[in-house]
Coordinates of C-alpha atoms in Angstrom, one line a residue:
M1 CA 63.9 8.2 5.3
E2 CA 60.8 6.3 6.5
S3 CA 58.5 9.1 5.7
A4 CA 59.8 9.2 2.1
E5 CA 58.7 5.5 1.8
E6 CA 55.3 6.2 3.2
E7 CA 54.6 9.2 1.0
P8 CA 54.1 7.2 -2.2
Q9 CA 51.8 4.9 -0.2
D10 CA 49.7 7.9 0.8
N11 CA 49.7 9.1 -2.9
L12 CA 48.6 5.6 -4.0
A13 CA 45.8 5.6 -1.4
R14 CA 44.8 9.1 -2.6
L15 CA 44.8 7.9 -6.2
K16 CA 42.8 4.9 -5.4
S17 CA 40.1 7.0 -3.7
H18 CA 39.5 8.7 -7.1
L19 CA 39.2 5.5 -9.1
K20 CA 36.0 3.6 -9.8
A21 CA 35.7 0.6 -7.5
G22 CA 36.4 -2.6 -9.3
S23 CA 37.9 -0.9 -12.4
L24 CA 41.2 -2.3 -13.8
A25 CA 42.9 0.9 -12.7
E26 CA 41.7 0.5 -9.1
R27 CA 42.7 -3.1 -9.0
L28 CA 46.2 -2.3 -10.3
V29 CA 46.6 0.4 -7.7
S30 CA 45.3 -1.9 -5.0
A31 CA 47.8 -4.6 -6.1
R32 CA 50.7 -2.1 -5.8
I33 CA 49.4 -1.0 -2.3
D34 CA 49.1 -4.6 -1.2
A35 CA 52.6 -5.4 -2.2
G36 CA 53.9 -2.7 0.1
A37 CA 57.7 -2.4 0.0
S38 CA 58.1 -5.7 -1.8
D39 CA 58.2 -6.3 -5.5
S40 CA 54.7 -5.6 -6.9
R41 CA 55.2 -7.3 -10.3
S42 CA 53.6 -10.6 -9.3
N43 CA 50.6 -8.9 -7.8
I44 CA 50.2 -6.7 -10.9
R45 CA 50.7 -9.7 -13.2
K46 CA 47.9 -11.6 -11.4
V47 CA 45.5 -8.6 -11.8
L48 CA 46.3 -8.4 -15.5
T49 CA 46.0 -12.1 -16.0
D50 CA 42.6 -12.2 -14.2
R51 CA 41.4 -9.3 -16.4
I52 CA 42.5 -11.0 -19.6
E53 CA 40.6 -14.1 -18.5
E54 CA 37.5 -12.1 -17.7
L55 CA 37.6 -10.5 -21.2
R56 CA 38.2 -13.9 -22.8
R57 CA 35.2 -15.4 -21.0
A58 CA 33.0 -12.5 -22.0
H59 CA 34.1 -12.8 -25.6
D60 CA 33.7 -16.6 -25.7
V61 CA 30.3 -16.7 -24.1
P62 CA 28.3 -15.2 -27.1
A63 CA 30.1 -17.4 -29.5
Q64 CA 29.1 -20.5 -27.6
Q65 CA 25.5 -19.5 -27.3
A66 CA 25.2 -18.9 -31.1

C-alpha cells in the first residue's frame, strides 16, 4: 500500500520537472508535494493568494505612477 502512496508523489515530481520554474503551475505542484500526505488545501490557497496579490500589485503600480 505504501508504494501506491508514493506513486502520485513520483508523478508530481515528474510533472514539476516539465513546468517552468516560478510559474503558477509549478508553484501549485510544489505546494501539493510539500503537503505530502496531509491536506494540501491550505498550501494551495496560500500560493493562489500570493499570486492574486502579485497581480494586484502589478495592476496597481501603473495607476499610481500616472
